[in-house]
Tab-separated table of C-alpha atoms in Angstrom:
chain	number	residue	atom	x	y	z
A	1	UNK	CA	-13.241	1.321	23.797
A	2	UNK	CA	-9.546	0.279	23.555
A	3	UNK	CA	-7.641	1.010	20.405
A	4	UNK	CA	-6.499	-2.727	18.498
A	5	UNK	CA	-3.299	-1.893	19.089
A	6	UNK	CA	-3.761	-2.148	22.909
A	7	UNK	CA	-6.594	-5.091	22.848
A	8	UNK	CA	-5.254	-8.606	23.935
A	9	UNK	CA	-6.147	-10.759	20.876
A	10	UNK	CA	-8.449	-13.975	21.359
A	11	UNK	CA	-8.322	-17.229	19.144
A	12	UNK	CA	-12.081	-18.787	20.034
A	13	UNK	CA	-12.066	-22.322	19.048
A	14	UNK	CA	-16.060	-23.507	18.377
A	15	UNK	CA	-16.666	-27.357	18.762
A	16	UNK	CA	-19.510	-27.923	16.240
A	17	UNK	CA	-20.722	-26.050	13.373
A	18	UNK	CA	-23.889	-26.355	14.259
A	19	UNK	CA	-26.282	-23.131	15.992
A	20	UNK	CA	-27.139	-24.342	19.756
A	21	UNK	CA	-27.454	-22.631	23.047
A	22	UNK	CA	-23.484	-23.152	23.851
A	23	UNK	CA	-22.720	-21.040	20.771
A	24	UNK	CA	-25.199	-18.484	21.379
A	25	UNK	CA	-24.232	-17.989	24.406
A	26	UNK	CA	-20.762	-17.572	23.830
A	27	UNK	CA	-21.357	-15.323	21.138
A	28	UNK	CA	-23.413	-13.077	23.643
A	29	UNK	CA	-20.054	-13.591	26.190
A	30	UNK	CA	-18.024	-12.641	23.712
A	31	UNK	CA	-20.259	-9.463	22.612
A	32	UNK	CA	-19.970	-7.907	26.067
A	33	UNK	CA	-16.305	-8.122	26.207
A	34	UNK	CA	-15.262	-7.323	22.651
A	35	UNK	CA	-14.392	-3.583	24.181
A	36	UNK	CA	-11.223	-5.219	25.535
A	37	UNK	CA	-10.706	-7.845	23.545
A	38	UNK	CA	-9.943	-8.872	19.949
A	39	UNK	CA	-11.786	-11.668	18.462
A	40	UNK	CA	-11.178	-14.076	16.075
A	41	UNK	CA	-13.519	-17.031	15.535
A	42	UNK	CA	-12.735	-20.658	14.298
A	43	UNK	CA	-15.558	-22.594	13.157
A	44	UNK	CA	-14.545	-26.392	12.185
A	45	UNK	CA	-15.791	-28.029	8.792
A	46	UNK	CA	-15.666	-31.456	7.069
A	47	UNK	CA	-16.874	-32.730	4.254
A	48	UNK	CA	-20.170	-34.542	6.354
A	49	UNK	CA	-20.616	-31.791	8.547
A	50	UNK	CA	-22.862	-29.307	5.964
A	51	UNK	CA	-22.184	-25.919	6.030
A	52	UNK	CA	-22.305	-23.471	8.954
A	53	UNK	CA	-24.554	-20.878	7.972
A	54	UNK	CA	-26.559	-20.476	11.165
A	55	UNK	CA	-23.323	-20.085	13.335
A	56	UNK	CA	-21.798	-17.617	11.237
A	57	UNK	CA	-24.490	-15.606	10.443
A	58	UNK	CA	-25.904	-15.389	14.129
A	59	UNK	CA	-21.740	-14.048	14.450
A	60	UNK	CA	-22.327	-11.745	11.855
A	61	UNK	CA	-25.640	-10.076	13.265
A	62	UNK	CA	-23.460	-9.460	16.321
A	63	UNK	CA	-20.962	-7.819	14.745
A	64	UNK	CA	-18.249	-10.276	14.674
A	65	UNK	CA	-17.076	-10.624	11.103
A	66	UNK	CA	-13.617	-11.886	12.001
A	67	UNK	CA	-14.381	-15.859	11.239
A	68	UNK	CA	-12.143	-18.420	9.846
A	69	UNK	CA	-12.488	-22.060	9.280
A	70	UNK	CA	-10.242	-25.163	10.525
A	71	UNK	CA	-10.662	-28.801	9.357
A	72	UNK	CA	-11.759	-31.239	11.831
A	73	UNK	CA	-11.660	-35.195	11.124
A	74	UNK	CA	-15.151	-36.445	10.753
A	75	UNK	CA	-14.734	-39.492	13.608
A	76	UNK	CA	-13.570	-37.061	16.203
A	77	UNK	CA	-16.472	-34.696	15.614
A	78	UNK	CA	-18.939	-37.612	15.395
A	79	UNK	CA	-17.642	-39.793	18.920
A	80	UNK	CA	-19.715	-38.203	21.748
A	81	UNK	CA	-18.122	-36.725	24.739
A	82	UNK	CA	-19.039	-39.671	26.849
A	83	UNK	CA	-17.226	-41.661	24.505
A	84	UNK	CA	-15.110	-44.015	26.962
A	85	UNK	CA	-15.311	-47.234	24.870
A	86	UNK	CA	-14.018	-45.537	21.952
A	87	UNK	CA	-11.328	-47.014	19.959
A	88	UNK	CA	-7.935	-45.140	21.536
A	89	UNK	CA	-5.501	-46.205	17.969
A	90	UNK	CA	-8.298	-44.263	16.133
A	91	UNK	CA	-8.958	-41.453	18.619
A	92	UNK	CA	-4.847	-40.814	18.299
A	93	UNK	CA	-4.680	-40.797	14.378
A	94	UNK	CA	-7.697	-38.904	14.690
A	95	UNK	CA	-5.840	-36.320	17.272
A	96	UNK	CA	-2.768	-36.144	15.351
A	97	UNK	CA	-4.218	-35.390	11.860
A	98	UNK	CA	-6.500	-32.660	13.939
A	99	UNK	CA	-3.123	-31.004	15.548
A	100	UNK	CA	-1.715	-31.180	11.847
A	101	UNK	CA	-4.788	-29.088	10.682
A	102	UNK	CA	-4.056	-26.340	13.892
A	103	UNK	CA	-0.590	-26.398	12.545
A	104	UNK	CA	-1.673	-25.144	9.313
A	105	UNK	CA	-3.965	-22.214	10.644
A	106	UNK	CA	-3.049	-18.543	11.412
A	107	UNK	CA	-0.257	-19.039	13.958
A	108	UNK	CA	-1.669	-19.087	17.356
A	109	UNK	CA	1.257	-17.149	19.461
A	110	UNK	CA	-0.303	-14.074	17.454
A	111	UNK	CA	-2.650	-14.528	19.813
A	112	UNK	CA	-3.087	-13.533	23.755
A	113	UNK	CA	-5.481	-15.984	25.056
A	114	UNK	CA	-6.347	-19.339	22.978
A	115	UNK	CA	-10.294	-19.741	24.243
A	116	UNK	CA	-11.586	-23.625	23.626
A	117	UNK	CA	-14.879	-23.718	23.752
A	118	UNK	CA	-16.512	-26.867	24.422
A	119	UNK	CA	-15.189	-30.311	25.849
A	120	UNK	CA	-13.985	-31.599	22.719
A	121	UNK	CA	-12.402	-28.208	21.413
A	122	UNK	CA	-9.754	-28.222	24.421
A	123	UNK	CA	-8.534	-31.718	24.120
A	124	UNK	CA	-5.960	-31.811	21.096
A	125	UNK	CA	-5.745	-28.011	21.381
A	126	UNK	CA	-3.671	-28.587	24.441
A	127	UNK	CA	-1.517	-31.140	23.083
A	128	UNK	CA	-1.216	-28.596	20.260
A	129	UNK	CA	0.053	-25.609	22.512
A	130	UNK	CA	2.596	-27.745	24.015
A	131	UNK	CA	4.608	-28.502	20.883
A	132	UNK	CA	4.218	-25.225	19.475
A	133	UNK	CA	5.457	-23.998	22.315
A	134	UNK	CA	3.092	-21.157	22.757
A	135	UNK	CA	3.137	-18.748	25.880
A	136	UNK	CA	0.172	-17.124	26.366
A	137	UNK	CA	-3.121	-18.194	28.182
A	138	UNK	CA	-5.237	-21.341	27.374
A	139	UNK	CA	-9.168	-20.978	28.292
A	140	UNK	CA	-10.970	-24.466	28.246
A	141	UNK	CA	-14.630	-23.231	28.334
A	142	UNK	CA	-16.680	-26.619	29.822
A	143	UNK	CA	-20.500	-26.328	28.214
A	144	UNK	CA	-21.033	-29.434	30.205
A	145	UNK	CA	-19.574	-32.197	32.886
A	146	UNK	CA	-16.411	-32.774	32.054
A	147	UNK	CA	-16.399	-36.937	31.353
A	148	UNK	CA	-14.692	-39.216	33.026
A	149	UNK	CA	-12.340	-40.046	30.066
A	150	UNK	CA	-8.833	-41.884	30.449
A	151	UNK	CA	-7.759	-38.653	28.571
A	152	UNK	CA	-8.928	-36.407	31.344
A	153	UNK	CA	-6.256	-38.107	34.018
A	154	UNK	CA	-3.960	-37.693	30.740
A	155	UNK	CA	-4.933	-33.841	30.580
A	156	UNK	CA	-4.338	-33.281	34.066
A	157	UNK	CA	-0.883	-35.002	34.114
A	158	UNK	CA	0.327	-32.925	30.764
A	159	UNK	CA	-1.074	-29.964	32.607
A	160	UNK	CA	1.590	-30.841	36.034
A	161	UNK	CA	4.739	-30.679	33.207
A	162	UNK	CA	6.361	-27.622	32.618
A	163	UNK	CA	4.156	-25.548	30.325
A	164	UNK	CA	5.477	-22.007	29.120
A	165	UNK	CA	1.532	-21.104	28.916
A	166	UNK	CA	-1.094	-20.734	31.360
A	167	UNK	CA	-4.666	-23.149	31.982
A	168	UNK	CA	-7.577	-21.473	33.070
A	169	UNK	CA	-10.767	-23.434	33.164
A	170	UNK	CA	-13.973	-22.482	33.270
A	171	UNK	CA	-17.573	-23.960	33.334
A	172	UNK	CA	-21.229	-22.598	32.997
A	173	UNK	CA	-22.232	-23.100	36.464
A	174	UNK	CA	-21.203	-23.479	40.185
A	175	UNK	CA	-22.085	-27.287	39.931
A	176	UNK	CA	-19.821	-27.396	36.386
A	177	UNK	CA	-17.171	-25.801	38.172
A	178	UNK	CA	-16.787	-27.920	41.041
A	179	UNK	CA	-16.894	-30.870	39.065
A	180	UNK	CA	-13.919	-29.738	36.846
A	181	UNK	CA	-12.042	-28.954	40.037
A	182	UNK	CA	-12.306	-32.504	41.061
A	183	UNK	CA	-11.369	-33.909	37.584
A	184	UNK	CA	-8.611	-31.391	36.547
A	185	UNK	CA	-6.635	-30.616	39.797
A	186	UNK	CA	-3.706	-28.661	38.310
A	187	UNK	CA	-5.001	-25.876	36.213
A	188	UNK	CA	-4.014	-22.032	37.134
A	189	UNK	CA	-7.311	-20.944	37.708
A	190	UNK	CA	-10.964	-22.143	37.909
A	191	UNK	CA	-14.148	-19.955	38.056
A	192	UNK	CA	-17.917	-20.280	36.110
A	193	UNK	CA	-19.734	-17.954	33.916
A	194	UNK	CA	-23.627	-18.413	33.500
A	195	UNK	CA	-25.023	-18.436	30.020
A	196	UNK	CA	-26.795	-14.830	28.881
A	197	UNK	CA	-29.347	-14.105	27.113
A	198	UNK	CA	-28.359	-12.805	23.700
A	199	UNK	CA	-29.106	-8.890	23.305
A	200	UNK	CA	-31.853	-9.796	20.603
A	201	UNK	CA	-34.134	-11.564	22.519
A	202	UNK	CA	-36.450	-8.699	24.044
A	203	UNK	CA	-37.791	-8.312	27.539
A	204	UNK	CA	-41.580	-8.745	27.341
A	205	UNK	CA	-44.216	-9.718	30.190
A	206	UNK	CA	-46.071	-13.186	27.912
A	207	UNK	CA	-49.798	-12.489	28.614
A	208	UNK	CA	-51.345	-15.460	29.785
A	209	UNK	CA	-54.261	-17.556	27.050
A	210	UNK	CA	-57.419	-19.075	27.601
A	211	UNK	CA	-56.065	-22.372	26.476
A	212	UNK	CA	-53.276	-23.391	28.125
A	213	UNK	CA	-50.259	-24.725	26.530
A	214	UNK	CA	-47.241	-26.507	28.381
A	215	UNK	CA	-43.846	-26.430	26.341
A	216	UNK	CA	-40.837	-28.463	26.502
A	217	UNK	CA	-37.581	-26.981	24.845
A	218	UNK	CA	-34.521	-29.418	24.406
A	219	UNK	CA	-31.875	-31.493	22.233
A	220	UNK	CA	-33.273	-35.017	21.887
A	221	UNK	CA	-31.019	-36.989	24.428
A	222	UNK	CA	-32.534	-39.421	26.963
A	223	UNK	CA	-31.051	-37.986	30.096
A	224	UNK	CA	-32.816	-34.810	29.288
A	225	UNK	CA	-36.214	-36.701	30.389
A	226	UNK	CA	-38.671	-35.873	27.330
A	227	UNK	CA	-39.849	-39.382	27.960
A	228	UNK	CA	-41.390	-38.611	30.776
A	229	UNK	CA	-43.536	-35.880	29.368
A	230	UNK	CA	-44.638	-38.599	27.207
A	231	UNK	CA	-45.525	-41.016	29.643
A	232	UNK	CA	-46.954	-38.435	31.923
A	233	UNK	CA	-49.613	-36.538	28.976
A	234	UNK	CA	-50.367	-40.220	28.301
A	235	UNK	CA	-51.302	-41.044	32.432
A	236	UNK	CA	-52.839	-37.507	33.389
A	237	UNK	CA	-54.243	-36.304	29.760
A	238	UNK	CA	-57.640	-36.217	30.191
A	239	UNK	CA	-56.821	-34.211	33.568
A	240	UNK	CA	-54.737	-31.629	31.871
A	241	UNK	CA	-57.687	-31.177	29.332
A	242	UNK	CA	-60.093	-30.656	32.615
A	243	UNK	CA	-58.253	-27.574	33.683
A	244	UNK	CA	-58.148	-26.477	30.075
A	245	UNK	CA	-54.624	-27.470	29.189
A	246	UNK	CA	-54.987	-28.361	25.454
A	247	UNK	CA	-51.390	-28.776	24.314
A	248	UNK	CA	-47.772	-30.000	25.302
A	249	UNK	CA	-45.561	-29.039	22.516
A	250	UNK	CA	-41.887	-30.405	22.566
A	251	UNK	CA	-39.834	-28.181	20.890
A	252	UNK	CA	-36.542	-29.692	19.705
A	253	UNK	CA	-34.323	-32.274	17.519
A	254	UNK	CA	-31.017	-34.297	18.331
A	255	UNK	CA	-28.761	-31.178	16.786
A	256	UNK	CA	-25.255	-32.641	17.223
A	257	UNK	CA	-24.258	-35.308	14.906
A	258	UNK	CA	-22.411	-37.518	17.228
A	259	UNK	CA	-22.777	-40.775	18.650
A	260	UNK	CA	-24.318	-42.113	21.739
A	261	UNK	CA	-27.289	-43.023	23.114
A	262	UNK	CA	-28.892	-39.683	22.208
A	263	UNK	CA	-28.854	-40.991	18.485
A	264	UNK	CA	-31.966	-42.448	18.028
A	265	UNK	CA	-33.489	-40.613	20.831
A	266	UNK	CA	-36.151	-38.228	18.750
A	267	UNK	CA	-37.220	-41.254	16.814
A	268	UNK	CA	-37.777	-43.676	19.995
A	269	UNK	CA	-39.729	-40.471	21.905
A	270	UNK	CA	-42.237	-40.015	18.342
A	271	UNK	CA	-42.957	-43.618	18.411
A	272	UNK	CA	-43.499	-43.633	22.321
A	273	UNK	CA	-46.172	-40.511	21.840
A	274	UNK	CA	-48.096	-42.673	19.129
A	275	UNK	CA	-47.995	-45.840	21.040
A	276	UNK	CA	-49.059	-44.277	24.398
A	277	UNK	CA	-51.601	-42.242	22.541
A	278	UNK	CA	-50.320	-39.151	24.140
A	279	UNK	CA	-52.359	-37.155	21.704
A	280	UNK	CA	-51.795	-33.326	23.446
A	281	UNK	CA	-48.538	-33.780	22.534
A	282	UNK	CA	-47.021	-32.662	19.242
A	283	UNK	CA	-43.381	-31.785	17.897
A	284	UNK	CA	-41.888	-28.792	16.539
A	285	UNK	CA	-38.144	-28.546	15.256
A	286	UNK	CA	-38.191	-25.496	13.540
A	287	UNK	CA	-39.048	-22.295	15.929
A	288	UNK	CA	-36.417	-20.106	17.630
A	289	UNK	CA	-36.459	-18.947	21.378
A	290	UNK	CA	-38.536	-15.787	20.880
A	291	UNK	CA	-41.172	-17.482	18.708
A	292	UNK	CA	-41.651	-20.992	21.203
A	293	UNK	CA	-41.924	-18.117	24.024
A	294	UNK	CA	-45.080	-16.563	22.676
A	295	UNK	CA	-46.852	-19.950	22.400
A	296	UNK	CA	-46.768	-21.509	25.506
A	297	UNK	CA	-48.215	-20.453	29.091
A	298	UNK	CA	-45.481	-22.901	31.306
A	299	UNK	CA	-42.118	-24.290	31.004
A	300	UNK	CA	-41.086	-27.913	32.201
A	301	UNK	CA	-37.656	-28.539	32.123
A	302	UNK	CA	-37.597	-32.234	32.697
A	303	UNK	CA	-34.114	-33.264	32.994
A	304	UNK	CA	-33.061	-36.858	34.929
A	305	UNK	CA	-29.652	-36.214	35.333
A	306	UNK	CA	-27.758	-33.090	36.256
A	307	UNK	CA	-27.781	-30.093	34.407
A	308	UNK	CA	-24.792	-28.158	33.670
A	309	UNK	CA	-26.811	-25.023	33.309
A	310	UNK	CA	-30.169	-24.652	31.544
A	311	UNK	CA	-30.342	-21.907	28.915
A	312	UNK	CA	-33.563	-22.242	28.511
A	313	UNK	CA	-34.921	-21.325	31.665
A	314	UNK	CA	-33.422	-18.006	31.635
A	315	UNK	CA	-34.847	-17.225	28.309
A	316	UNK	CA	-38.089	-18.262	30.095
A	317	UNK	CA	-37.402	-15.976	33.038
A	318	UNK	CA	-36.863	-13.137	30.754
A	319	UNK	CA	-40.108	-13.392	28.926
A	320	UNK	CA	-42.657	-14.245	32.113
A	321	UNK	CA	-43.076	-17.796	31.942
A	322	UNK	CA	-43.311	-19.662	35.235
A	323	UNK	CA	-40.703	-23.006	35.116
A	324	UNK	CA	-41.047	-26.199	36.908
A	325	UNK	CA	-37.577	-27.972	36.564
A	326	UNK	CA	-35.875	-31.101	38.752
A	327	UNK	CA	-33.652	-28.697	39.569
A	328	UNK	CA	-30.400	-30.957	38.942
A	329	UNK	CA	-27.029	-29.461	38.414
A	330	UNK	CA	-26.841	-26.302	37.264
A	331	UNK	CA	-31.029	-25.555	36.893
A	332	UNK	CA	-31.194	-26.091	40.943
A	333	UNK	CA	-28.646	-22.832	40.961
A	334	UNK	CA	-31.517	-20.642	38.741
A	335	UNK	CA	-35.027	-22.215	40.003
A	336	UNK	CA	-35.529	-21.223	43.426
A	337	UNK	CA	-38.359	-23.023	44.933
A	338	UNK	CA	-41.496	-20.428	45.031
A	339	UNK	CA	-39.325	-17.491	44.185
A	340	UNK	CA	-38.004	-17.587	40.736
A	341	UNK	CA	-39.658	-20.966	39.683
A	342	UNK	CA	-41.325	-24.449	40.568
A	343	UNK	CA	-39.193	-28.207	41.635
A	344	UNK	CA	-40.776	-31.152	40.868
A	345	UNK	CA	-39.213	-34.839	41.456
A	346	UNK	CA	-37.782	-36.129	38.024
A	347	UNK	CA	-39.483	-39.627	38.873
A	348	UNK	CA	-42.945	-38.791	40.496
A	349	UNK	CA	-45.004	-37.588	38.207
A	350	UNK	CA	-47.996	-37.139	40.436
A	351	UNK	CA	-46.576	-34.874	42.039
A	352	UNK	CA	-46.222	-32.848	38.849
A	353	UNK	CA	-49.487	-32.741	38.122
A	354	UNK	CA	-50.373	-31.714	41.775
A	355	UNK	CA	-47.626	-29.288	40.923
A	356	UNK	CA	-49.228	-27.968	37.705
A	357	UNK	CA	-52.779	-27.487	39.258
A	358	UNK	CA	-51.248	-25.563	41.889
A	359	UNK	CA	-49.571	-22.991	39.466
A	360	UNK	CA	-52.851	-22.820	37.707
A	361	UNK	CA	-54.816	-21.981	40.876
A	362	UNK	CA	-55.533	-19.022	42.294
A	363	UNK	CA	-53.766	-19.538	45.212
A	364	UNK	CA	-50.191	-19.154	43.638
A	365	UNK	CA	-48.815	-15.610	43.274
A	366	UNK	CA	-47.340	-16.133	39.495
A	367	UNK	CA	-46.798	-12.503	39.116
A	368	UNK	CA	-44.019	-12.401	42.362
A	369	UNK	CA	-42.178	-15.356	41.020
A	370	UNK	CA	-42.280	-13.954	37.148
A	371	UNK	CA	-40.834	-10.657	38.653
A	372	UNK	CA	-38.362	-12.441	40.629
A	373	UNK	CA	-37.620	-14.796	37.948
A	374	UNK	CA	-37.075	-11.830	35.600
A	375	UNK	CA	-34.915	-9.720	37.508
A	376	UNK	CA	-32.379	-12.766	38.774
A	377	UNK	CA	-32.068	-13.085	34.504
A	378	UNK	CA	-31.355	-9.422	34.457
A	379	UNK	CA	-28.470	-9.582	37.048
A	380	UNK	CA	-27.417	-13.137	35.239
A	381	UNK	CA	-26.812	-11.491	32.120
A	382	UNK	CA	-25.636	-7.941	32.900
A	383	UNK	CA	-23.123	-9.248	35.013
A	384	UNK	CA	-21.783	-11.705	32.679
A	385	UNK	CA	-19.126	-9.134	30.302
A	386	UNK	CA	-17.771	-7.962	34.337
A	387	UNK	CA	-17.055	-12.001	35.490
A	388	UNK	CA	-15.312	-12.694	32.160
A	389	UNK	CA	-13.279	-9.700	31.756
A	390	UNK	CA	-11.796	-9.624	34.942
A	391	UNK	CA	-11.430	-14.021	34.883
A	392	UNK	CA	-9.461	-13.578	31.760
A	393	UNK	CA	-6.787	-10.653	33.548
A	394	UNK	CA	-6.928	-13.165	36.414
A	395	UNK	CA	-9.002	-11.082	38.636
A	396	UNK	CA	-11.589	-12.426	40.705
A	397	UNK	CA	-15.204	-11.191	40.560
A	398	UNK	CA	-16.746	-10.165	43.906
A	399	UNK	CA	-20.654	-9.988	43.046
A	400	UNK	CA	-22.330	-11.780	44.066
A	401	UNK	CA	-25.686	-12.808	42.034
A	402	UNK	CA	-28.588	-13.036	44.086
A	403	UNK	CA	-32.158	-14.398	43.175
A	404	UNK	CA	-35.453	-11.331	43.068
A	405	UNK	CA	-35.458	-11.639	46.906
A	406	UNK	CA	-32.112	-10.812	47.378
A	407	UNK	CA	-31.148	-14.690	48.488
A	408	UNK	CA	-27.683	-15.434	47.264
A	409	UNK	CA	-27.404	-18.103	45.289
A	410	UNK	CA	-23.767	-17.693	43.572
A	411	UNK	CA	-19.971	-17.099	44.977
């Protein structure tokens, strides 16, 4: 390990306060490089937000005890990130008293590399590191598609000026990457870095139960397709039950407080099950990864739209449970079709039940596609601390990861 003295220091700039998969996986990022680097963590607070307990002590259990706290205006945290009809006088005052609040922080040219992670973290950062002049690197960390805001043609414009620092931006997947290229066109560098599994969460083989039960893990947000599972336990119930599927538990709850059309999502979904009289489904907010893992018997990861990545299905891969996904965006780059995992069409939902009695049929090998499944995580997540050192000394990484069958399926 490198002496402080001789570590490049790192400003990390959360978005939320709030524990999700973005922040645990950066935490885990940040873990595997904190040989090299010197990390201090900003967690933003507001009088609605709550406190951040979860965040900072899922920090602390990894060792990171260098956290501080920056004030960020309640209507900028609570606009979502697709939030193109937005008021732009308000976003502004908004912006400016945020890039007030940076101004009264530790000063940032102590720092090497100023990492944003998140959409919204970068935005006002940037503006920021213009007029305080600082020279060192900027890392805009995308967790998702970056949105077709007017401020992203505004970005990419401030980023053509003459800037004494340097942009590198980076997302969680090939698909997140390419879309960022296309947005932002005059950044230093571009690359991706897949989401690990957090050292915690132990390797084990889940041993298969008499009665089956299907899980769905995810935020409440419509384009994530929960719906679906709704409408489809309603349609095919009494099927499921005939080949001794007993449960479909939806594990999840709408855990950023922002606007959109994800608001009232969990709500609309509860009174959807009820009405349809969906009655194998049930909801659970309150279990983590390693405790939803040991329930179930098969992961659906139902998403409509594209994915930028899909957290979940590694964690899944890690602990031996097969995963049919749509395989949009990012998931398509992780479920292989009968080698790490199952694709099913996000609108034909016969064909997911075909799908499902398949996979429960003798005539599927589950134990190939498990081991596949588990050693593609493996190589996801040991090669994770490699990408991101040598992407922040503006190296490039050669490896290649490749799927249990030795199919590459990264660059």
């Amino acid at each position: 390990m490198l002496d402080s003295i001789n570590r490049q220091r790192i400003a990390l700039f959360f978005n939320t306060q709030e524990l999700g998969g973005a922040e645990r996986s950066i935490i885990e990022q940040m873990r595997q490089i904190e040989d090299e680097f010197e990390i201090t963590f900003f967690i933003p607070f507001n009088n609605h937000l709550g406190n951040s307990s979860l965040l900072s002590s899922a920090l602390k259990n990894n060792n990171q005890l260098n956290i501080k706290y920056y004030w960020y205006p309640h209507f900028l945290y609570s606009i979502s990130r697709r939030f193109a009809s937005t008021n732009v006088i308000k976003i502004m005052l908004g912006g400016l008293a945020l890039i007030m609040a940076y101004g009264k922080l530790v000063s940032l040219k102590k720092f090497d590399i100023v990492y944003a992670n998140g959409t919204k973290a970068g935005v006002f950062l940037i503006i920021y590191l213009f007029l305080s002049r600082y020279r060192g690197l900027l890392v805009w960390h995308f967790r998702d598609y970056p949105p077709a805001w007017r401020f992203s043609k505004w970005i990419d414009m401030l980023f053509q000026l003459k800037r004494r620092f340097k942009v590198y931006l980076i997302g969680n997947s090939i698909s997140v990457k390419q879309e960022i290229m296309n947005v932002f066109k005059k950044a230093d560098r571009y690359d991706y870095v897949y989401n690990p599994i957090e050292k915690q969460m132990h390797k084990k083989m889940h041993n298969r139960s008499h009665g089956k039960t299907i899980g769905v893990v995810s935020m409440f947000a419509p384009w994530k397709g929960i719906h679906n599972i709704i409408l489809f336990a309603a349609l095919y119930g009494e099927r499921l039950k005939e080949m001794g599927i007993n449960k479909i538990k939806i594990y999840g709850r709408n855990i950023y407080k922002t606007s959109g059309e994800h608001c009232f999502y969990g709500d609309q979904i509860k009174k959807l099950a009820s009405k349809l009289g969906a009655d194998l489904v049930s909801f659970d907010e309150n279990k983590n990864p390693d405790e939803i893992f040991q329930e179930i018997d098969l992961l659906i990861h139902p998403s409509i739209k594209k994915e930028p990545f899909g957290r979940v299905i590694l964690e899944a891969f890690r602990c031996g449970i097969p995963v049919l996904s749509t395989g949009l965006g990012g998931a398509g780059e992780l479920v292989i079709p009968d080698q790490t995992g199952f694709i099913f069409n996000k609108n034909d939902l016969e064909s997911l039940f075909l799908l499902i009695k398949k996979i429960y049929s003798s005539e599927t090998d589950l134990g190939e596609i498990i081991r596949n499944a588990s050693a593609f995580e493996e190589l996801v997540t040991n090669s994770v601390g490699k990408r991101l050192k040598l992407f922040l000394k503006g190296l490039d990484f050669e490896q290649e990861i490749e799927d249990g069958k030795g199919n590459i399926v990264g660059s």
